[in-house]
Coordinates of C-alpha atoms in Angstrom, one line a residue:
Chain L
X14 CA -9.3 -59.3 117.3
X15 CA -10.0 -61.0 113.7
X16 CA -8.5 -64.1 112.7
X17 CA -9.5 -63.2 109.0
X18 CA -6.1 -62.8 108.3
X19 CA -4.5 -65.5 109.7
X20 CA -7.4 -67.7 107.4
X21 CA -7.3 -66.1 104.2
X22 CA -3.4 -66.1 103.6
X23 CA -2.1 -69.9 102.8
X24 CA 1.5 -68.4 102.9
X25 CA 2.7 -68.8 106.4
X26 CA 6.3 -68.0 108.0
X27 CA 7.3 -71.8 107.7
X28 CA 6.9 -72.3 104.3
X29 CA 9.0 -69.3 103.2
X30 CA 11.6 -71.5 101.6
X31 CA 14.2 -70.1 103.4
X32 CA 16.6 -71.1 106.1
X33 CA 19.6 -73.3 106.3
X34 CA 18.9 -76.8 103.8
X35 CA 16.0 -75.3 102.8
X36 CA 15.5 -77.4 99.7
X37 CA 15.5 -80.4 102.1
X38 CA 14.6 -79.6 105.8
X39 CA 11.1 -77.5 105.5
X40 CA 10.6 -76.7 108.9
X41 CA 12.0 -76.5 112.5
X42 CA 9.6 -76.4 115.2
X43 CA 9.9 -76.3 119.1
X44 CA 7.3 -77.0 121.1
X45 CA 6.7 -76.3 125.3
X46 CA 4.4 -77.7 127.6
X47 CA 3.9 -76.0 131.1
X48 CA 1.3 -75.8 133.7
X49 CA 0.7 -73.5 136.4
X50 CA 0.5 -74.6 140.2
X51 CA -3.0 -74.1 142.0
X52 CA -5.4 -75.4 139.4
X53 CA -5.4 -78.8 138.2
X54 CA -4.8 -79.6 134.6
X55 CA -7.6 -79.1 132.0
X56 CA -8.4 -82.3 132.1
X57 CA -9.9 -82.4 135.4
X58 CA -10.2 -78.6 135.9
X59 CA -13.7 -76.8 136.0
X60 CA -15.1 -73.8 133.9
X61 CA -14.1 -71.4 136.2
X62 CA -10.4 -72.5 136.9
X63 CA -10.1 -72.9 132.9
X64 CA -10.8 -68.6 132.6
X65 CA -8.4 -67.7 135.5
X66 CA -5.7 -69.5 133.9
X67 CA -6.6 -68.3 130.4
X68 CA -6.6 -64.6 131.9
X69 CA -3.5 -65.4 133.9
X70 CA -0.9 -65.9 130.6
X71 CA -3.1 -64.2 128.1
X72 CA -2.4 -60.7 130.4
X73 CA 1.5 -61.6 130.9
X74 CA 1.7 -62.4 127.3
X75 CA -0.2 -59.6 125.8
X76 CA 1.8 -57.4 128.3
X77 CA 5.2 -58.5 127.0
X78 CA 4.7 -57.7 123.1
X79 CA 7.1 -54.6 123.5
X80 CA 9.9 -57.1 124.6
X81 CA 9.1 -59.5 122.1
X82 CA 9.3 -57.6 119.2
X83 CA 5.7 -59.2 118.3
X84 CA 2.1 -58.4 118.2
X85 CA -0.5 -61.3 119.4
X86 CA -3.6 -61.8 118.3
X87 CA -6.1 -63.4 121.0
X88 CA -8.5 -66.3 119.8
X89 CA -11.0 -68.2 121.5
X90 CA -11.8 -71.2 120.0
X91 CA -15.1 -71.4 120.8
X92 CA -15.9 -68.4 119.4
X93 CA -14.3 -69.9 116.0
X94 CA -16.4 -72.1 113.1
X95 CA -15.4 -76.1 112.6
X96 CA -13.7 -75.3 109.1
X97 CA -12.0 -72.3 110.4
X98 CA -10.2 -74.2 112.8
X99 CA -9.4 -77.3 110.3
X100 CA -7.9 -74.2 108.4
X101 CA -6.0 -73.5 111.6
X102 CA -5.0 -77.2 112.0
X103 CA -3.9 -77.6 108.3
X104 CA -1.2 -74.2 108.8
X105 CA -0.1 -76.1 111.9
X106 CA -1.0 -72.9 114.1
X107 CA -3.0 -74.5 116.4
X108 CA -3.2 -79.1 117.8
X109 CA -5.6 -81.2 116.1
X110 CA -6.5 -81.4 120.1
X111 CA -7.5 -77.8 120.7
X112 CA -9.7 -77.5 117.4
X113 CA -11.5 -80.1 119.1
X114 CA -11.8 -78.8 121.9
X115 CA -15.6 -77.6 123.1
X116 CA -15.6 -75.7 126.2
X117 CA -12.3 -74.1 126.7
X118 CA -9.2 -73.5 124.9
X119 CA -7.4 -70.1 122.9
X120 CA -4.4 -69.3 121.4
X121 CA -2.4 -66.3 120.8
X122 CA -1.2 -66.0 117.3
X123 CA 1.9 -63.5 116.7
X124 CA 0.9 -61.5 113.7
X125 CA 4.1 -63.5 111.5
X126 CA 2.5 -66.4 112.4
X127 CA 5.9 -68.0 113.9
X128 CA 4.5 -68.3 117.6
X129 CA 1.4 -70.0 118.7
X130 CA 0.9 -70.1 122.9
X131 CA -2.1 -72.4 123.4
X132 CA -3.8 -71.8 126.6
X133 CA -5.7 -75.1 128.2
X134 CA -5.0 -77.3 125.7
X135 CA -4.0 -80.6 127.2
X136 CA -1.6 -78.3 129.6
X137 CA -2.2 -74.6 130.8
X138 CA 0.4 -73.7 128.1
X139 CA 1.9 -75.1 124.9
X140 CA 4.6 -72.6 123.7
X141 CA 4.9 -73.3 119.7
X142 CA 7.8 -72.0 117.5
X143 CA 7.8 -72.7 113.8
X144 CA 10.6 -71.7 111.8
X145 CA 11.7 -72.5 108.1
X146 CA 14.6 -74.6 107.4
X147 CA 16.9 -76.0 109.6
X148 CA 16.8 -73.7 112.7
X149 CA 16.7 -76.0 115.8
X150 CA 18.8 -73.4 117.8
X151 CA 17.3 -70.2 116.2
X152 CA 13.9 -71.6 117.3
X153 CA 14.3 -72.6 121.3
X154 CA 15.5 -69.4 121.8
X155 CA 12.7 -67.7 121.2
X156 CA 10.3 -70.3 122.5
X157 CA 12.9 -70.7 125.4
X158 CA 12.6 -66.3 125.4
X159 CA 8.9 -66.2 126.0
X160 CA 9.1 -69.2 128.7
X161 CA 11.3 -66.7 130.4
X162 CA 8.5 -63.9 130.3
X163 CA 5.9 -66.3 131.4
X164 CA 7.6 -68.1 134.1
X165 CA 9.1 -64.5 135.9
X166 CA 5.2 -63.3 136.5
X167 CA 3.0 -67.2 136.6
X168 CA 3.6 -69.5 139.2
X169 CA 5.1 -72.9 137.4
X170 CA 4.6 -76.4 138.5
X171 CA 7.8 -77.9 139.0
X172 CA 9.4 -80.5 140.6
X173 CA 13.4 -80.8 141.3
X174 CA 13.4 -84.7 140.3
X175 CA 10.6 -84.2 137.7
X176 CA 11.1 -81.4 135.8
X177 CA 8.4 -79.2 134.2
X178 CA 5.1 -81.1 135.3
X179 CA 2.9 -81.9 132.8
X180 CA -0.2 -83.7 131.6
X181 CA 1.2 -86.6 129.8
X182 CA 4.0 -88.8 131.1
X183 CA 5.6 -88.8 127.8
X184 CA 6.4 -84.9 127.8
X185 CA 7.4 -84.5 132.0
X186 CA 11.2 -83.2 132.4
X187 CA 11.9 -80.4 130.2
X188 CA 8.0 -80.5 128.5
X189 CA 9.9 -79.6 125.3
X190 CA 8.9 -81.6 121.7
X191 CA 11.5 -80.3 118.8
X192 CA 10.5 -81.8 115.3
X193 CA 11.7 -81.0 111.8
X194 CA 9.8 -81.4 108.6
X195 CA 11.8 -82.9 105.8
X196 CA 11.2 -84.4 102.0
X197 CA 12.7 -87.3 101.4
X198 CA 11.5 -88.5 97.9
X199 CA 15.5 -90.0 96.7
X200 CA 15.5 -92.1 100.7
X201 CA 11.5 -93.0 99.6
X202 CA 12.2 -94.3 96.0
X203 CA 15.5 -95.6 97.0
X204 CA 13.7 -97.9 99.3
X205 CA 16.0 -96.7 102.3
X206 CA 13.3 -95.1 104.3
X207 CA 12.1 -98.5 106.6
X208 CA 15.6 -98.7 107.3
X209 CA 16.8 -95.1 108.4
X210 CA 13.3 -94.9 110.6
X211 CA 14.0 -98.3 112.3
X212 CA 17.3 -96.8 113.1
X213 CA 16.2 -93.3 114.3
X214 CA 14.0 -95.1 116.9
X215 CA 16.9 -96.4 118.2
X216 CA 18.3 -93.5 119.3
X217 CA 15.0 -92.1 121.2
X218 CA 13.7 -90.6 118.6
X219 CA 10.6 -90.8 116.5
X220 CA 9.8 -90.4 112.5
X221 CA 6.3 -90.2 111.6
X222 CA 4.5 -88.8 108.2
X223 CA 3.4 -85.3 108.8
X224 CA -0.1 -85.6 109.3
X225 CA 0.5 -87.5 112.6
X226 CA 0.6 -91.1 113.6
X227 CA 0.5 -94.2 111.3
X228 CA -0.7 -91.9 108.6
X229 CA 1.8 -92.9 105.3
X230 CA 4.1 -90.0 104.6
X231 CA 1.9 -88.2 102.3
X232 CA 4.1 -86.1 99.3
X233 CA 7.1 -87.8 101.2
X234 CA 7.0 -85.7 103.7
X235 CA 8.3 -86.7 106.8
X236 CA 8.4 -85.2 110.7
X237 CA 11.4 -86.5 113.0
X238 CA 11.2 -85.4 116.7
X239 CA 12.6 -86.5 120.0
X240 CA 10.6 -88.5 122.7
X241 CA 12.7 -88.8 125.7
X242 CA 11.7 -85.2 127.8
X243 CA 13.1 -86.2 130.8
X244 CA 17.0 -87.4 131.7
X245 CA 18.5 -85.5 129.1
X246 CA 19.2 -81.4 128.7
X247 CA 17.5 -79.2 126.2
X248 CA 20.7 -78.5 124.5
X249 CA 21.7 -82.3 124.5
X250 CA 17.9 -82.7 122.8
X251 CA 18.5 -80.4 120.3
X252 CA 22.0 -80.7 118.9
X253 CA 21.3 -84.6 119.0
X254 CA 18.5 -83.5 116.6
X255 CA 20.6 -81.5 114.5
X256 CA 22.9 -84.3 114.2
X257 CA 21.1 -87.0 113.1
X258 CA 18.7 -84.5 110.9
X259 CA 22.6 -83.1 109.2
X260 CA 22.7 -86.6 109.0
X261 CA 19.9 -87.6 106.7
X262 CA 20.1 -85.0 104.7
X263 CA 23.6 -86.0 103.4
X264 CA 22.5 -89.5 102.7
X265 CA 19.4 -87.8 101.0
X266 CA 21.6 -85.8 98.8
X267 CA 23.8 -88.7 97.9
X268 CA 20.7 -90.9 97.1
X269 CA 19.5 -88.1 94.8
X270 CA 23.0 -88.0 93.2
X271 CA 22.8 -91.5 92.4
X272 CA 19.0 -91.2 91.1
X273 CA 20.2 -89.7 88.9
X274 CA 23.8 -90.7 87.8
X275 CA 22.0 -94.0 87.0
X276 CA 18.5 -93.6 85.7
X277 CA 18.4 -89.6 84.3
X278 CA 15.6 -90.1 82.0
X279 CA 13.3 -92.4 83.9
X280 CA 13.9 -90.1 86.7
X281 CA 13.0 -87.3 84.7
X282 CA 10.3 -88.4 82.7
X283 CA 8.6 -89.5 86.1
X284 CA 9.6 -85.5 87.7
X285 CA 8.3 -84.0 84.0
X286 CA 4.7 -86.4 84.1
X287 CA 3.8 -85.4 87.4
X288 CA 4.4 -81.9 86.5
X289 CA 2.0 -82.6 83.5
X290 CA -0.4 -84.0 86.2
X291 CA -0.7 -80.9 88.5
X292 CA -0.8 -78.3 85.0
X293 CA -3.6 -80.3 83.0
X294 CA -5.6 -83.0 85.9
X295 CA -9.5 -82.1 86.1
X296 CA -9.6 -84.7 89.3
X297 CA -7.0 -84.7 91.7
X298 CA -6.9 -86.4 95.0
X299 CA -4.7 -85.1 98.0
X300 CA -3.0 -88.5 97.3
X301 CA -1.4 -88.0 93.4
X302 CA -1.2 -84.3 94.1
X303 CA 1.0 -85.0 97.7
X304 CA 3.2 -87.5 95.0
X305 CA 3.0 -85.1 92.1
X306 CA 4.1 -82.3 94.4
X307 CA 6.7 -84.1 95.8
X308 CA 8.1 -85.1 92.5
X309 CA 7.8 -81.5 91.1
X310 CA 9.6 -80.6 94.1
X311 CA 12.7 -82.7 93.2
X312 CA 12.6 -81.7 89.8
X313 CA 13.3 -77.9 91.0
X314 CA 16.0 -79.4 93.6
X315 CA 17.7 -81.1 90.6
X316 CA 17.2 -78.2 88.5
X317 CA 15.9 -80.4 86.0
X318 CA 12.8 -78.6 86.1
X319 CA 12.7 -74.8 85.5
X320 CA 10.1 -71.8 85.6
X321 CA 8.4 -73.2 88.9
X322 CA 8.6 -71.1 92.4
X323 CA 9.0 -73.3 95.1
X324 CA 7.0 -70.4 96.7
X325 CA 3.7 -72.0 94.5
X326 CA 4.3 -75.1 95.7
X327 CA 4.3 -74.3 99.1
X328 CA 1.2 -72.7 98.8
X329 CA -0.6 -75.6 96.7
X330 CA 0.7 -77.9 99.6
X331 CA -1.2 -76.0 101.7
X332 CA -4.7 -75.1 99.7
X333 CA -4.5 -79.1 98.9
X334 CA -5.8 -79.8 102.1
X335 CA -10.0 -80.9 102.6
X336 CA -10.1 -77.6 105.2
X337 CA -8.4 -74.7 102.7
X338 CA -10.2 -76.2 99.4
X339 CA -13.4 -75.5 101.5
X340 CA -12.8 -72.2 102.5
X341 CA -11.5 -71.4 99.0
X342 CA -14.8 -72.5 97.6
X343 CA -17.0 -71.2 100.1
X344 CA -19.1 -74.3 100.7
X345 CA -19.1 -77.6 101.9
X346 CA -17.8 -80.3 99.0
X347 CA -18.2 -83.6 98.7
X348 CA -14.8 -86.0 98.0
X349 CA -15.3 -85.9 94.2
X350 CA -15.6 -82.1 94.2
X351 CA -12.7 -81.9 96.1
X352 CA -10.6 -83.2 93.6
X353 CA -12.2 -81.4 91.0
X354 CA -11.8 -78.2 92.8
X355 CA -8.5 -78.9 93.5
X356 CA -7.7 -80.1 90.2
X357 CA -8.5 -76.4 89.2
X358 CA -6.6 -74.3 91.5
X359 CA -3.6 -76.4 91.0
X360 CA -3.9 -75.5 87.2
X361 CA -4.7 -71.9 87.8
X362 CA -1.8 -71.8 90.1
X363 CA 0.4 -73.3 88.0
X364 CA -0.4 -72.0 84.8
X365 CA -0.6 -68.4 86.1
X366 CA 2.8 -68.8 87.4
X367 CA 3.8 -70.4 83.6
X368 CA 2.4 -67.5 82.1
X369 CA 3.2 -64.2 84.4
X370 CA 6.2 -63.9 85.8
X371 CA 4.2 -62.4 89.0
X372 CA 4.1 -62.9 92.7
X373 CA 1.7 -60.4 93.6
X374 CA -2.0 -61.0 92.3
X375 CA -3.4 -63.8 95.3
X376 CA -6.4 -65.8 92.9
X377 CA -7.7 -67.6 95.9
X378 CA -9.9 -64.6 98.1
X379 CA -13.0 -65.0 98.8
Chain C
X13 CA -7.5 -98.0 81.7
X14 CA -4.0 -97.3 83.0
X15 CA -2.7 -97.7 86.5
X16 CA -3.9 -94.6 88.8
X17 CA -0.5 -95.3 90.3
X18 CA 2.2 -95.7 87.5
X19 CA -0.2 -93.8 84.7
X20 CA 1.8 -96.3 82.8
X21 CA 1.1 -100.3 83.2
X22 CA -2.7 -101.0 82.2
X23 CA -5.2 -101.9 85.0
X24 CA -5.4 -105.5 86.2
X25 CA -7.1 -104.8 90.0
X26 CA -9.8 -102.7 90.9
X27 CA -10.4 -101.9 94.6
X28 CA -13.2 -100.5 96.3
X29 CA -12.6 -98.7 99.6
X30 CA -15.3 -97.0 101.9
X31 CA -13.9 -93.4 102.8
X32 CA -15.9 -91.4 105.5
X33 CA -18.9 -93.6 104.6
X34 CA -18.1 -92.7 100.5
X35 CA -17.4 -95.1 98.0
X36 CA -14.0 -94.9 96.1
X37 CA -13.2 -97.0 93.1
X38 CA -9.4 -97.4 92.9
X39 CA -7.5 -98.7 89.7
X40 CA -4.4 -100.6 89.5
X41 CA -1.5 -102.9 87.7
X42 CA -0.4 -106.0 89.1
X43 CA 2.8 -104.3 90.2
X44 CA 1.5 -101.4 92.0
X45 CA -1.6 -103.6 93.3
X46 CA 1.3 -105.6 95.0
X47 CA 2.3 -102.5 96.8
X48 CA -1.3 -101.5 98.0
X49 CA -2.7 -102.1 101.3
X50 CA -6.4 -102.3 101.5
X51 CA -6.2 -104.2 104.9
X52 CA -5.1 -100.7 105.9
X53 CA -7.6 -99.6 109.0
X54 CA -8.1 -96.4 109.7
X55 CA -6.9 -95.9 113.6
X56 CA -7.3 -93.4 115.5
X57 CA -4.8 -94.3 118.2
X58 CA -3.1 -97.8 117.0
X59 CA -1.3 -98.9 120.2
X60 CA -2.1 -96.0 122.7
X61 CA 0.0 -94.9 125.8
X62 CA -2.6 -95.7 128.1
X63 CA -3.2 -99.5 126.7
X64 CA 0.9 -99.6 127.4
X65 CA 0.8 -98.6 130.6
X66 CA -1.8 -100.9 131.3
X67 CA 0.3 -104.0 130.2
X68 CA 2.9 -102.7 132.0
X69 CA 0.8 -102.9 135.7
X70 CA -1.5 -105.3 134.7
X71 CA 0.1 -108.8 134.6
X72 CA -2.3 -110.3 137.1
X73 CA 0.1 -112.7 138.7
X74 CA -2.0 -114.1 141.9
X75 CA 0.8 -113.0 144.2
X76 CA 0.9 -109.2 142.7
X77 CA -3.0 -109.0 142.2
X78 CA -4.0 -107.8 146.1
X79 CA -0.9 -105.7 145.7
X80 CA -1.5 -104.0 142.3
X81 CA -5.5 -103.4 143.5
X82 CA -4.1 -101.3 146.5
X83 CA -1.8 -99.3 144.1
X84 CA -4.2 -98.5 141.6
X85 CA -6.1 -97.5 144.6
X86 CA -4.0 -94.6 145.7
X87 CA -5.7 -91.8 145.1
X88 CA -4.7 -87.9 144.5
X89 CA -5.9 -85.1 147.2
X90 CA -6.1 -82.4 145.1
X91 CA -7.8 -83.9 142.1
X92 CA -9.2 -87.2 143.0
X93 CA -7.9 -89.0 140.3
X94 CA -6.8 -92.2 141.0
X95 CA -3.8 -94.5 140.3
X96 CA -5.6 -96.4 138.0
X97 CA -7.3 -93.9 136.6
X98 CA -3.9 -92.0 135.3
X99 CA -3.0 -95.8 133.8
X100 CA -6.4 -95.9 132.1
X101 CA -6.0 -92.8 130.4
X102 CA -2.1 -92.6 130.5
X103 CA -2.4 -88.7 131.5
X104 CA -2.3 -86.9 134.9
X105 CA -5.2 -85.5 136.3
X106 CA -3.2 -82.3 138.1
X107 CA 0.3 -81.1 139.1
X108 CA -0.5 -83.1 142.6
X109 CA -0.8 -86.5 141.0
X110 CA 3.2 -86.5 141.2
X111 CA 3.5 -86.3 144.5
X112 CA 0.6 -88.7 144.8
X113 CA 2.0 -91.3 142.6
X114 CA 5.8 -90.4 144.0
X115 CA 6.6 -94.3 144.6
X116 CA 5.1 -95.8 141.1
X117 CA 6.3 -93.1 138.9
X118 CA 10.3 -94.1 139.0
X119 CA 8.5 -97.4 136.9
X120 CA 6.6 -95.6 134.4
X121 CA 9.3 -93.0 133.7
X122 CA 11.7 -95.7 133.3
X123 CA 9.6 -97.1 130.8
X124 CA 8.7 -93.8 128.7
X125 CA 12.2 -92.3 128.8
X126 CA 15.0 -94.6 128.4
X127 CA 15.4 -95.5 131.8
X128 CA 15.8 -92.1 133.1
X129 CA 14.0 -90.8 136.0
X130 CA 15.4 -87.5 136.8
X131 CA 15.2 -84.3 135.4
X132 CA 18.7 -82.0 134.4
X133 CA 17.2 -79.7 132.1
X134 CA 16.0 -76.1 132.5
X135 CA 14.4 -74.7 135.9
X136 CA 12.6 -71.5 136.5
X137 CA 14.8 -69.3 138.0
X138 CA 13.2 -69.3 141.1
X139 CA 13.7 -73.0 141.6
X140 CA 17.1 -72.5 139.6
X141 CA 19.4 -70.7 142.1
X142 CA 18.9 -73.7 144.7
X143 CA 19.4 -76.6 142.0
X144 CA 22.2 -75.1 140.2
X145 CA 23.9 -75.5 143.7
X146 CA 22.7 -78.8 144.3
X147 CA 23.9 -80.0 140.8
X148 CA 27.1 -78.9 141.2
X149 CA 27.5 -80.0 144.6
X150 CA 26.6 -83.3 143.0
X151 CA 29.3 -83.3 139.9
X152 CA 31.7 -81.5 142.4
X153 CA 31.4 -84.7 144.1
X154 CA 31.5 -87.5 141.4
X155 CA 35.1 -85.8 140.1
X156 CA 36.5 -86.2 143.9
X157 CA 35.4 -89.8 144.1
X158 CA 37.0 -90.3 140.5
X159 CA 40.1 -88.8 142.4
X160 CA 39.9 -91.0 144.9
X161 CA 39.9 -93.9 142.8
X162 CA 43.0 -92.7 141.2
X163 CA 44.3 -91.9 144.7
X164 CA 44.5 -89.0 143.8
X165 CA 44.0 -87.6 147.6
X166 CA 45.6 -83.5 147.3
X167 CA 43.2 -83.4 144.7
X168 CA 40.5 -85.3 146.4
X169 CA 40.9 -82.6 149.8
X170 CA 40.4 -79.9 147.4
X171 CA 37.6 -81.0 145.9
X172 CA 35.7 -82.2 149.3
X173 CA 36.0 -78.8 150.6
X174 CA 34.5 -77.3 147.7
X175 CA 31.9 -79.3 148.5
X176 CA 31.6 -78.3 152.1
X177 CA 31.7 -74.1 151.1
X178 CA 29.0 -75.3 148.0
X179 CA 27.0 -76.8 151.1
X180 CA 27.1 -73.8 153.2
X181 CA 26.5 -71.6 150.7
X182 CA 23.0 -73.9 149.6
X183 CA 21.6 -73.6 153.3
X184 CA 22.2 -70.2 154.3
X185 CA 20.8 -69.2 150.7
X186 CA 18.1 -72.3 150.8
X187 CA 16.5 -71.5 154.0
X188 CA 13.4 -70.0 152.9
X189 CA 12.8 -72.4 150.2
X190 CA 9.6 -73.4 149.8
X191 CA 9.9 -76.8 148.3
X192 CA 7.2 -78.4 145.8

């Protein structure tokens, strides 16, 4: 099956904007790890124990599209270039762990792009739901639906103390990671952030930037999940989430009320030069164009700044990135003509959505 | 030159990085400069599970040495992976290694989850029908003790022979159970 379309389209079901605190919360997504009894994890497993597990839940899943409402797309990754899956990575479809993977490894992509099942990543299976906006419940129900299907024909490994068995220590129990993706620029300028991630941590829980561990929270962006798996129910996981995440996002909307009660015209000036940044820059680094974004972003929360789709924002968020800009151009570039090349699709973007009042035309085929 | 930062302030530091073996040439004022961290390394993995666990089992206390070498000697059946080879890389090697490890893994959990050690989540439904029974056979039991306590006996008989017909019910239906 092709994966052309799941390359060449930089919209993808997370990003539609939509979805309960949309402005704030961009994304919910469940994750599941599970393993099959009988072959040892793909760590330690061989070649041949690697294809009878990939067959295994690649048939049962295939099988079960009817029930799912959902058409899958098989993809082995080996059979798939280096930037193709950095494109993969950068629409968070499939681990930075599986692109690099060189021997085994696949996915199954449902055609909306909302469910990735990796086979023999670091664990047989890694059920993956994204969803837009707050949706912690709306999203383990379907990954908790297709764990169903799975576990009713495949043989699970799992232990009555221990829970789902998996690969890492940090994920035995109930196997199940459930994140959001939220911006946070008033909590970031406010200088509130060190102290609202020190607490989280507290409470078992873990804040990171979105492009993964010590990295700084580019376009203050920022990824909260749980870490305890085991001791502690799926539901009590999840509407502890939901708790703390309603949480934030009140104390981000009163920071941005008091941004600007106190300071409207630095604060907009700032929003307005950034939006001047991404419509006239000839070099742009994913750096300024993660802050500019981010400000821009605001702006259109605040409704101080008007005539932007969030909807082109979403998608420059996502062509920004070293793995789309090199697909867009269709060669290898070098740092400085990234930012040059970036620097021009954010203007064409931009200033085609200035000019025409358009969603259709797509500038960026190849 | 303005700050790359503020595009306000004028440029008072210039620092050169080294990005994927390419040289960058950053610009800014004494007040962002202040906020820049060029001691920043690039890390893949800054404190990594496995290094934890490893300080975790490896105080080499003379009295615990001989003892920690025959733990980290145990080894799995199924996928030969020892003890200390699932501390080195801070991952199991198969499904097996639990049962393997069964008497060292109560410490690691405890470490990695808050203390806890047992699972009450989900179960497949094939392991589900036995451990519903068994869970509730458990809480049916913590509330009579409670009553108990309260002395609370009529209460206390009712619930202990709940118990008992939640007992009967888990070995007539648990017989075939094939468990692990």
């Amino acid at each position: 099956m092709t994966i052309e379309r799941f390359l060449n389209n930089s919209a993808t079901s997370w990003m539609a904007g939509e979805g309960e605190h949309a402005d704030i919360v961009m994304s919910t997504r469940i994750r599941l790890a599970r393993n099959l009894t009988g072959f040892r994890f793909p760590l330690s497993f061989t070649e041949n124990e690697a294809l009878q597990v990939d067959q295994a839940i690649s048939s049962v899943l295939l099988d079960a599209e009817a029930e799912l409402e959902s058409t899958f797309s098989y993809i082995d990754i080996k059979e798939v270039s280096t930037l193709n899956r950095q494109v993969l990575v950068e629409k968070h479809l499939i681990s930075p762990k599986l692109a690099n993977s060189e021997i085994v490894g696949s996915v199954l992509l449902s055609n909306d792009e909302s469910v990735s099942v990796m086979i023999n990543e670091e664990d047989h299976i890694r059920i993956q739901c994204i969803y837009p906006g707050l949706q912690f419940h709306e999203a383990w129900r379907q990954a908790d639906k297709i764990d169903d299907i799975l576990e009713k024909q495949l043989p699970y490994a799992f232990d009555e103390q221990f829970g789902y068995l998996t690969s890492c220590p940090t994920n035995t129990g109930t196997g199940l990671r459930a994140s959001v993706m939220m911006h946070l620029p008033a909590l970031t300028m406010t200088n509130q952030m060190n102290r609202i991630v020190t607490a989280i941590t507290r409470l078992g829980m873990v804040v990171r930037g979105i492009y993964g561990e010590g990295s700084e929270a580019l376009g203050n962006i920022y990824q909260m999940s749980n870490q305890t798996t085991l001791g502690k129910s799926e539901e009590d996981i999840l509407t502890d989430l939901q708790s703390v995440t309603e949480q934030i996002i009140k104390k981000e909307r009163e920071a941005r009320a008091a941004l600007i009660h106190t300071r409207p015209n630095v604060l907009e000036d700032r929003l307005y030069r950034s939006l001047g940044v991404l419509t006239y820059a000839r070099l742009l680094t994913t750096e300024e164009a993660g802050r500019c974004l981010s400000d821009v972003r605001l702006g259109i929360d605040l409704g101080l700044i008007k005539g932007v789709k969030v909807a082109i924002l979403n998608e420059c968020m996502m062509f920004m990135q070293p793995g789309f800009l090199q697909k867009y151009a269709g060669v290898p570039l070098q740092l400085e003509e990234r930012d040059v090349f970036r620097a021009k699709l954010f203007r064409e973007r931009l200033q085609v959505n200035n000019n025409i009042d358009d969603e259709g035309e797509e500038i960026h085929d190849v | 030159m303005i700050c790359e930062n503020c595009k306000q302030r004028p440029t008072k530091v210039t620092v050169t990085q080294i990005l994927n073996g390419e040289q960058v040439q950053r610009h800014y004022c004494d007040v962002c400069a202040q906020d820049f961290h060029p001691f920043h390394l690039d890390l893949q993995d800054p404190l990594s599970l496995h290094q934890l666990l490893s300080n975790w089992f490896g105080i080499p206390e003379n009295q615990q040495l001989q003892q920690k070498q025959q733990t980290e000697a145990i080894s799995c059946s199924s996928c030969e992976w020892t003890f200390r080879q699932f501390l080195k890389q801070g991952k199991f090697g198969c499904a097996h290694c639990y049962e393997s490890f069964h008497e060292q893994l109560p410490e690691v959990f405890k470490k990695l989850h808050n203390g806890n050690v047992k699972h009450v989540g989900k179960a497949p439904s094939t392991f589900g029908q036995t451990l519903k029974l068994k869970r509730q056979i458990e809480s049916v039991r913590t509330l009579m003790r409670t009553a108990i306590e309260i002395e609370n006996f009529e209460e206390a008989a009712l619930l202990r022979d709940e118990a008992r017909a939640l007992e009967e019910q888990l070995q007539s239906g648990g017989e075939n159970r094939d468990d692990n």
